[in-house]
mmCIF file with all atom_site columns, C-alpha atoms in Angstrom:
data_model
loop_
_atom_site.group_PDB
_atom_site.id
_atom_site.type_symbol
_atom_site.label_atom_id
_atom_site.label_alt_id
_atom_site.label_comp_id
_atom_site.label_asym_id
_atom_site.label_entity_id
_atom_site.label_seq_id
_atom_site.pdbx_PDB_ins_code
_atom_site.Cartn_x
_atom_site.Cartn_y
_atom_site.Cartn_z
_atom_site.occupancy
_atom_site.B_iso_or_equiv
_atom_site.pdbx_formal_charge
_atom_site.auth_seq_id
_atom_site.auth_comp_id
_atom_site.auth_asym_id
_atom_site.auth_atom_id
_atom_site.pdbx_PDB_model_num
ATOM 1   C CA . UNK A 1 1   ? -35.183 -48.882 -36.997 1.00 62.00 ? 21  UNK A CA 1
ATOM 2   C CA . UNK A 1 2   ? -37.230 -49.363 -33.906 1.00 72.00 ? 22  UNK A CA 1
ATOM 3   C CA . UNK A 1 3   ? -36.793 -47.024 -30.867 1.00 66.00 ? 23  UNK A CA 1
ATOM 4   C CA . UNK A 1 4   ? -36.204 -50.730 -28.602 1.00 66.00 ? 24  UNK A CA 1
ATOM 5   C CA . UNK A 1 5   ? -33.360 -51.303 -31.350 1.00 73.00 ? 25  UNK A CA 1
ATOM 6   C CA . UNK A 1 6   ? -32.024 -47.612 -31.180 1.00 69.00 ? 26  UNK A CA 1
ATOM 7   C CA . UNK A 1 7   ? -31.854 -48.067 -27.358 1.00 65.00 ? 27  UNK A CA 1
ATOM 8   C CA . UNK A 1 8   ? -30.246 -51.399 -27.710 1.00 69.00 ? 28  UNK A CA 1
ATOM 9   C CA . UNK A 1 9   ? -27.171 -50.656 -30.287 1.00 76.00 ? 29  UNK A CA 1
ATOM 10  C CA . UNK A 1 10  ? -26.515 -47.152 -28.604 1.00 77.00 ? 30  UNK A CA 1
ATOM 11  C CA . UNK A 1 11  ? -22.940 -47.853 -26.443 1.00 75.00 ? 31  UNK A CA 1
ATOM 12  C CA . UNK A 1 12  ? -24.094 -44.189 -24.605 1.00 79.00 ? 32  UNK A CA 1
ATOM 13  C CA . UNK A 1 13  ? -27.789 -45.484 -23.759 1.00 75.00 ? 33  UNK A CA 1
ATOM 14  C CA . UNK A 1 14  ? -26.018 -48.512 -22.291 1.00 73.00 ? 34  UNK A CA 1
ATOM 15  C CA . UNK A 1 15  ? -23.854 -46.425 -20.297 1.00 80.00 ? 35  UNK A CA 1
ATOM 16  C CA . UNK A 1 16  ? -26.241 -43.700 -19.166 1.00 80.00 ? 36  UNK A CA 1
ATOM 17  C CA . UNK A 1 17  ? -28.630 -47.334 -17.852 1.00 80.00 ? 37  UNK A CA 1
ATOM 18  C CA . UNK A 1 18  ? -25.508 -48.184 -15.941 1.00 83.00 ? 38  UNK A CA 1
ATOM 19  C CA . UNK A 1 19  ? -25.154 -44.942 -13.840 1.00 85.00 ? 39  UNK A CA 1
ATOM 20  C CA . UNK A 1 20  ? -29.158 -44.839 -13.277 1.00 85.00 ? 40  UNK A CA 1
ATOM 21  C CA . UNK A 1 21  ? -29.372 -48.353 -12.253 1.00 86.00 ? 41  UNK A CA 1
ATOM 22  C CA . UNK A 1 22  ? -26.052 -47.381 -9.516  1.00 86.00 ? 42  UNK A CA 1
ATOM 23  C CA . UNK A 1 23  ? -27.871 -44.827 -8.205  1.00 82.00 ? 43  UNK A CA 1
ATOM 24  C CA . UNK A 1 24  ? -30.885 -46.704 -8.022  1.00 82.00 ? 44  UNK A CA 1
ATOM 25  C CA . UNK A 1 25  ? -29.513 -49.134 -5.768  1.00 81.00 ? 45  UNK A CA 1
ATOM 26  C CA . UNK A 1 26  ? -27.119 -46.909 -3.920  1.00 78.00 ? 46  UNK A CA 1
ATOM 27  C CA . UNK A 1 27  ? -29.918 -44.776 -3.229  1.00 75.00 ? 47  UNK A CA 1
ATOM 28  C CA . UNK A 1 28  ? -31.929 -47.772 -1.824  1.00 75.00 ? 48  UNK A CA 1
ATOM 29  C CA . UNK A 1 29  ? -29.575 -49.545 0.174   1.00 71.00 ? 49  UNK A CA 1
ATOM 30  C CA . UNK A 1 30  ? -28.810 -47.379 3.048   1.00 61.00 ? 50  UNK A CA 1
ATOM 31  C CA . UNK A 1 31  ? -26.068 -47.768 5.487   1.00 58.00 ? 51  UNK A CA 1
ATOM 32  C CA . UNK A 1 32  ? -28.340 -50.659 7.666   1.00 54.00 ? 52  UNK A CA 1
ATOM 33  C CA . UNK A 1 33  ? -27.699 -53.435 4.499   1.00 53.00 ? 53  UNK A CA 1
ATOM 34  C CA . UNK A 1 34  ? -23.788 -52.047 4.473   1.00 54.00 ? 54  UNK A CA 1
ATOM 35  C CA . UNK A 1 35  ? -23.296 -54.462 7.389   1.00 57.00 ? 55  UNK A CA 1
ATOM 36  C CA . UNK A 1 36  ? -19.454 -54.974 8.072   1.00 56.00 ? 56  UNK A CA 1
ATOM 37  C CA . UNK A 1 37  ? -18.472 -52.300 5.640   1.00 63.00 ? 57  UNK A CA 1
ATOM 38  C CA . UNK A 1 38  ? -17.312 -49.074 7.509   1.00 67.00 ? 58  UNK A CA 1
ATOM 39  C CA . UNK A 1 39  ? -19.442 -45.986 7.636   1.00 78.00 ? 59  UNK A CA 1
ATOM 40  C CA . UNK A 1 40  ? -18.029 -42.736 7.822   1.00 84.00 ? 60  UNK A CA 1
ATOM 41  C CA . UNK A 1 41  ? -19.054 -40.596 10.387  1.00 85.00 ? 61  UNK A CA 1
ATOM 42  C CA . UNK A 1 42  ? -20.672 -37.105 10.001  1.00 86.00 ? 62  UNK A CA 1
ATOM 43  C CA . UNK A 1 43  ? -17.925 -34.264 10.509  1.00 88.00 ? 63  UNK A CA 1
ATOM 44  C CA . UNK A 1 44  ? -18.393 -32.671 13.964  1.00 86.00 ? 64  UNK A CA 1
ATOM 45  C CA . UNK A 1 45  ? -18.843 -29.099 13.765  1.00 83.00 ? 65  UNK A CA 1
ATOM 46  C CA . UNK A 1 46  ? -15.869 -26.959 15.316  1.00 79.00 ? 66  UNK A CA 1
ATOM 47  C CA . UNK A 1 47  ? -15.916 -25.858 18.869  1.00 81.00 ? 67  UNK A CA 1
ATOM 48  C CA . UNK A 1 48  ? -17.635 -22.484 18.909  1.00 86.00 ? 68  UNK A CA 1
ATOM 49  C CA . UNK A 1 49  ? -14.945 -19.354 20.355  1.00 86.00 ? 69  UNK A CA 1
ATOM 50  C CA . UNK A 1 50  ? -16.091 -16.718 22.090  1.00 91.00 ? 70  UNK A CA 1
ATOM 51  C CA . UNK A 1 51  ? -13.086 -14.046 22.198  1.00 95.00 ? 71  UNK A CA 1
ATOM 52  C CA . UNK A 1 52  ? -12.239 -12.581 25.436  1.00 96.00 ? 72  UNK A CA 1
ATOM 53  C CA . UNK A 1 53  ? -9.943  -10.467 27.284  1.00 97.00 ? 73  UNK A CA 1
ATOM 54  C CA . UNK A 1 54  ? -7.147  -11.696 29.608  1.00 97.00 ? 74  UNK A CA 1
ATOM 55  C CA . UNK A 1 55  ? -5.284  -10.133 31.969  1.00 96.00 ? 75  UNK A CA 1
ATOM 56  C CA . UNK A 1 56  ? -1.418  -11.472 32.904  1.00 96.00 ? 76  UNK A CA 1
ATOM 57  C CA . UNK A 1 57  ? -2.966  -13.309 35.988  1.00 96.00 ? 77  UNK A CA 1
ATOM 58  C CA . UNK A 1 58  ? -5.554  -14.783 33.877  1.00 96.00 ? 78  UNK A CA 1
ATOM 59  C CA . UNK A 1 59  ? -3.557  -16.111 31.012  1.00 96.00 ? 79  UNK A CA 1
ATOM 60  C CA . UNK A 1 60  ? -1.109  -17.789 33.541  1.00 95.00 ? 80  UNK A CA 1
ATOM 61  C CA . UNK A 1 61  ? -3.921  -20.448 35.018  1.00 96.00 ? 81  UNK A CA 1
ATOM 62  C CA . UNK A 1 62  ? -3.774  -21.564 30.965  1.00 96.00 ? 82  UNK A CA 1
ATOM 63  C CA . UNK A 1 63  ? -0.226  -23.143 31.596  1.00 94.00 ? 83  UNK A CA 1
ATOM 64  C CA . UNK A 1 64  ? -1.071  -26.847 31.321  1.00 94.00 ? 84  UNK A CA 1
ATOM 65  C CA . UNK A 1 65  ? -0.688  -27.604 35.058  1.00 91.00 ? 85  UNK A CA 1
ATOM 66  C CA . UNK A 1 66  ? -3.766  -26.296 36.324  1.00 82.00 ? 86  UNK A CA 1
ATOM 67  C CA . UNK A 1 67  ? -5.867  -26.508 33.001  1.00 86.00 ? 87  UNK A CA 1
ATOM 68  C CA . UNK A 1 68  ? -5.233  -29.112 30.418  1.00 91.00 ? 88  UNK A CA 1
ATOM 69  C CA . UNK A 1 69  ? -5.735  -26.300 28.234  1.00 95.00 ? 89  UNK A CA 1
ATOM 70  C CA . UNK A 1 70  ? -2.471  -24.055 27.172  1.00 97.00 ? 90  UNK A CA 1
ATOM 71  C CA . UNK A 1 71  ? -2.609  -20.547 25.782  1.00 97.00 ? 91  UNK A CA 1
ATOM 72  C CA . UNK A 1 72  ? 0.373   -17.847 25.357  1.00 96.00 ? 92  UNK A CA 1
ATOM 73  C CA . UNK A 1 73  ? -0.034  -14.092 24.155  1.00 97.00 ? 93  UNK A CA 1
ATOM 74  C CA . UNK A 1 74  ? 2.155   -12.473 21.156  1.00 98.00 ? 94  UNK A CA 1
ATOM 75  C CA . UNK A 1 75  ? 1.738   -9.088  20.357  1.00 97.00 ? 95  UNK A CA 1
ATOM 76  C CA . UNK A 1 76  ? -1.079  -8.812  22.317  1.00 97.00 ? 96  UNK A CA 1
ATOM 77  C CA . UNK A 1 77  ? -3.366  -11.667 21.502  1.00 98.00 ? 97  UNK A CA 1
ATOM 78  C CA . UNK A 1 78  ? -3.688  -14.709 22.958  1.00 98.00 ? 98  UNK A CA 1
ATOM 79  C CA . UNK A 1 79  ? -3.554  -18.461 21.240  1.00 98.00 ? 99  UNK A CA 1
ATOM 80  C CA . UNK A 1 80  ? -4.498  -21.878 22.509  1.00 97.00 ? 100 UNK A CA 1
ATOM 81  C CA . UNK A 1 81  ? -1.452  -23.847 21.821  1.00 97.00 ? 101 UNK A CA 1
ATOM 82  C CA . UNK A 1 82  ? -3.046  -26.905 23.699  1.00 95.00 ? 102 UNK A CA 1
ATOM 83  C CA . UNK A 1 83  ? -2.662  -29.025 20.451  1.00 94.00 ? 103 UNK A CA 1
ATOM 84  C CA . UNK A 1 84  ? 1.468   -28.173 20.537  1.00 94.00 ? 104 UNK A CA 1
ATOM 85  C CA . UNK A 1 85  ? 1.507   -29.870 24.371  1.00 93.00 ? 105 UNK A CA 1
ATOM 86  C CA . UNK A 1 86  ? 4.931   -30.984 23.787  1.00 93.00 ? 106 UNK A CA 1
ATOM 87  C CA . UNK A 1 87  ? 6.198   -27.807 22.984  1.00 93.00 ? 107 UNK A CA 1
ATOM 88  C CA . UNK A 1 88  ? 4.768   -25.698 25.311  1.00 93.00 ? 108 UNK A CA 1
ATOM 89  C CA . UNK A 1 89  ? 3.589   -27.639 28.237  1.00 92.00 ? 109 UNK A CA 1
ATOM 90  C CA . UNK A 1 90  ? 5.290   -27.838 31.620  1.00 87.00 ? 110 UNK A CA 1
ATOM 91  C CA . UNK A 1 91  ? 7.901   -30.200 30.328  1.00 88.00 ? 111 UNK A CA 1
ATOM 92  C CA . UNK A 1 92  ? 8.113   -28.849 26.511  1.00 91.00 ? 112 UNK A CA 1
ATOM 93  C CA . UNK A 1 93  ? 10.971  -26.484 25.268  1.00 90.00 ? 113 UNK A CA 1
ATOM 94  C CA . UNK A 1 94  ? 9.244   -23.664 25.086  1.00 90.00 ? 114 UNK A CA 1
ATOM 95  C CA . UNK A 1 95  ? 7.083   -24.379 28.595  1.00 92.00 ? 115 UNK A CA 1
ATOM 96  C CA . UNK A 1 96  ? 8.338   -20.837 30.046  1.00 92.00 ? 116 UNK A CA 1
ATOM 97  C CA . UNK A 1 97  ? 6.098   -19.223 27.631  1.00 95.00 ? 117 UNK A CA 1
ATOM 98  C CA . UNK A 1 98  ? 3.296   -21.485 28.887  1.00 95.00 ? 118 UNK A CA 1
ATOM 99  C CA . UNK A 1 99  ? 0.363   -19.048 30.358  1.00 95.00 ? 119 UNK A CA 1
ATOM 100 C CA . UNK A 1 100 ? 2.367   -15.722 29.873  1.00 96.00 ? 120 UNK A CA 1
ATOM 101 C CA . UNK A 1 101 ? 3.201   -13.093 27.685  1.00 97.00 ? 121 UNK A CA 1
ATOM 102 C CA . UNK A 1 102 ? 5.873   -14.555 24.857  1.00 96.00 ? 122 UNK A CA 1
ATOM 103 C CA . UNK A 1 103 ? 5.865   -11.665 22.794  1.00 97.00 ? 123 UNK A CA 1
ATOM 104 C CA . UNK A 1 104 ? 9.630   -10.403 24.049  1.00 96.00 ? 124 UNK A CA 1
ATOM 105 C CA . UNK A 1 105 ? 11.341  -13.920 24.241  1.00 95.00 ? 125 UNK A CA 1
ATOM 106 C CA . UNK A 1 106 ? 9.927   -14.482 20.585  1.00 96.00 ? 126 UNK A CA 1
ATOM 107 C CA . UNK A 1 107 ? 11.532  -11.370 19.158  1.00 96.00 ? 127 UNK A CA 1
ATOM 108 C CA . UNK A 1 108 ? 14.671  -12.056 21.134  1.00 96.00 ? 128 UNK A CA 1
ATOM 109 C CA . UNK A 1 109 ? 14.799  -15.288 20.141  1.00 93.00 ? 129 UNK A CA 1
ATOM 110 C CA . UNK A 1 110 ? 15.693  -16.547 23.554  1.00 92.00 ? 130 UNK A CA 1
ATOM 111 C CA . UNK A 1 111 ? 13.773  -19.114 25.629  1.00 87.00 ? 131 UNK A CA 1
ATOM 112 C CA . UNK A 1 112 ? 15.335  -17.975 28.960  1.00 88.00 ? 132 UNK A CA 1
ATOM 113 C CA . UNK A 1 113 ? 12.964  -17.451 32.032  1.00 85.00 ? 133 UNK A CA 1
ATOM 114 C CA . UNK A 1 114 ? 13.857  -13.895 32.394  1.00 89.00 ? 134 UNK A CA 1
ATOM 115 C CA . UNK A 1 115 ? 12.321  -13.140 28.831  1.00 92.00 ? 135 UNK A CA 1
ATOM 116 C CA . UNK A 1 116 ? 8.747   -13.403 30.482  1.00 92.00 ? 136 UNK A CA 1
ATOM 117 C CA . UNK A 1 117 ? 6.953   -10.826 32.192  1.00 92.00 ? 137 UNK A CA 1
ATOM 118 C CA . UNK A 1 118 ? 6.710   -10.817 36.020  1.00 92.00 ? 138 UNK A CA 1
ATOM 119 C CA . UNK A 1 119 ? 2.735   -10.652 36.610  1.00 92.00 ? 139 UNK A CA 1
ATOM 120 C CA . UNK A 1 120 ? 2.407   -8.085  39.035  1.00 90.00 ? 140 UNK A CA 1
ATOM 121 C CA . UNK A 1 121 ? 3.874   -5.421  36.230  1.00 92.00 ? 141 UNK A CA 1
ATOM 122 C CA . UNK A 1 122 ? 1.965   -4.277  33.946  1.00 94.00 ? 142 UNK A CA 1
ATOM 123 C CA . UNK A 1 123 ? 2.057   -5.484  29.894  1.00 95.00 ? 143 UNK A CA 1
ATOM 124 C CA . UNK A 1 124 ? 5.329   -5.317  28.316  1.00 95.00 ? 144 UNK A CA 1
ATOM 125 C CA . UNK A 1 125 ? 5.241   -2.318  25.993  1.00 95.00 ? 145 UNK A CA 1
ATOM 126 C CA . UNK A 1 126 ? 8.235   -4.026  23.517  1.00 95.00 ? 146 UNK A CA 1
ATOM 127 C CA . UNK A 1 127 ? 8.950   -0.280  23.158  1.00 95.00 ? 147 UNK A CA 1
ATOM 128 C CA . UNK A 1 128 ? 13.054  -1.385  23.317  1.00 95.00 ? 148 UNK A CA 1
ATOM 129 C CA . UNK A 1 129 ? 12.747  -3.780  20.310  1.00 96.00 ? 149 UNK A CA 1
ATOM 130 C CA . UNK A 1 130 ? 15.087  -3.093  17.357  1.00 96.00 ? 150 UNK A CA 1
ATOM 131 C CA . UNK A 1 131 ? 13.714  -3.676  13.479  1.00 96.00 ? 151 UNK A CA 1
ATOM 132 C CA . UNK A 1 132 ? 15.337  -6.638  13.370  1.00 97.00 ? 152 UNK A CA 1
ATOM 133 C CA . UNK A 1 133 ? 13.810  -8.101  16.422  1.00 96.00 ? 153 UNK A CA 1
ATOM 134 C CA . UNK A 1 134 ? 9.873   -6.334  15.550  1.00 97.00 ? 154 UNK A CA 1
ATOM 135 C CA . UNK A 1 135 ? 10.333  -8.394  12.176  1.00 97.00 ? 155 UNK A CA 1
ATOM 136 C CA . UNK A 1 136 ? 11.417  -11.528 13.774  1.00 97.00 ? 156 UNK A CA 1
ATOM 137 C CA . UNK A 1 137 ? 8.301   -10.722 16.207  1.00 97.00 ? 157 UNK A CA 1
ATOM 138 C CA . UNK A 1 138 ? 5.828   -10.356 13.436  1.00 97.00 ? 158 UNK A CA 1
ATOM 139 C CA . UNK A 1 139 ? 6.913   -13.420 11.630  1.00 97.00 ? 159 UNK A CA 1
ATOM 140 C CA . UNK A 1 140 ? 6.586   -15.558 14.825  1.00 97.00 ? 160 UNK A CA 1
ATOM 141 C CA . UNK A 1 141 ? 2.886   -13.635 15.132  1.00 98.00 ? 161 UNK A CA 1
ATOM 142 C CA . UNK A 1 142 ? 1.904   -14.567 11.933  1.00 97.00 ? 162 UNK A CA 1
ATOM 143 C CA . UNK A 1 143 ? 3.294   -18.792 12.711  1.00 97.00 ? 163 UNK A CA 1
ATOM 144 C CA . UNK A 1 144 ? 0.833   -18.387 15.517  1.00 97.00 ? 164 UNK A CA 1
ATOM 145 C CA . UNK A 1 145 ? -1.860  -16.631 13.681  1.00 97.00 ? 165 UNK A CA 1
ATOM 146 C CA . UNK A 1 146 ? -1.817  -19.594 11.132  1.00 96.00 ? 166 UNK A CA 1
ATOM 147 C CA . UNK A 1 147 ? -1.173  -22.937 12.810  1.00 96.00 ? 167 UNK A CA 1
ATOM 148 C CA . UNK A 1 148 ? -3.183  -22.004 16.677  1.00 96.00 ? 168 UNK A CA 1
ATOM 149 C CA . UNK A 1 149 ? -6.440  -20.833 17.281  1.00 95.00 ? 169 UNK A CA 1
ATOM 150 C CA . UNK A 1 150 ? -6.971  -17.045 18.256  1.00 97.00 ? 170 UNK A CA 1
ATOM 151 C CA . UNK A 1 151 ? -8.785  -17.388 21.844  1.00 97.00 ? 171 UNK A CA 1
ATOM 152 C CA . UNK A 1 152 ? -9.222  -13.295 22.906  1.00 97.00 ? 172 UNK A CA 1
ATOM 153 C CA . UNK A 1 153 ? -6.404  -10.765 23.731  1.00 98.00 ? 173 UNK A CA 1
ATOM 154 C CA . UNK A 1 154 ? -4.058  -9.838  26.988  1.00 97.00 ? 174 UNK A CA 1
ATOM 155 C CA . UNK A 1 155 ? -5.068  -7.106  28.713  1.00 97.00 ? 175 UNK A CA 1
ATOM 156 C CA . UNK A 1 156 ? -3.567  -4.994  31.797  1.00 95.00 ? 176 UNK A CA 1
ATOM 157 C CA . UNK A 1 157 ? -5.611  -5.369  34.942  1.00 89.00 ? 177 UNK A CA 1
ATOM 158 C CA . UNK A 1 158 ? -8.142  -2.549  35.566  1.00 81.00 ? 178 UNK A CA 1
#
């Protein structure tokens, strides 16, 4: 038998010319002769985050009034909830915590004004929490830690 017949009867030779000659002409048709087809775009690299401190005063101008941009603190650090508007913008459920210190109204579970931290005292040291309320705390840190992005941490003024 001849290597052109060999070649010929082989079912995996016919294959194997099948996935070359694909390539061939994907590889040679770019995305200028793909008129009218859609071209996906290449991925746009994340936003680069440099961590920072904030104090009280600082975190409130993040409150979505002043800033389209909306951060809150737990347990010390602070997260951009800007993609959660709804929640915790001016008008969202949670739009007390907007800019502040949520750490004791988390572990409380209560939403109420008073919950938040007046910004001329200093950080809210939690040291009154029961268990119960640290481990309700922790599990709303780690919600945070896993759906918002980290942005720096709250500080007391100097």
């Amino acid at each position: 038998m001849s290597i052109v017949q060999q070649l010929v009867n082989n079912p995996l030779n016919w294959a194997l010319g099948a996935v070359v000659i694909y390539f061939a002409f994907a590889v040679t048709s770019g995305p200028s002769s793909r008129r009218g087809r859609s071209v996906v775009p290449p991925p746009k690299h994340p936003d680069i985050i440099e961590l920072r401190n904030y104090t009280p005063k600082e975190l409130s101008q993040f409150d979505g009034r002043a800033s389209k941009k909306i951060y809150l603190a737990v347990k010390g650090s602070v997260f951009d909830v800007s993609s959660g508007a709804s929640f915790y913008g001016p008008d969202g459920m949670y739009g007390n915590f907007a800019g502040r210190d949520a750490s004791r109204g988390l572990a409380k579970d209560s939403f109420d004004a008073e919950m938040v931290q007046p910004l001329d005292l200093p950080i809210d040291a939690l040291a009154d929490l029961d268990a119960s309320e640290v481990e309700t705390l922790s599990g709303w840190f780690q919600f945070f830690s896993g759906k918002y992005t980290l942005v720096g941490y709250l500080v007391n003024e100097e």
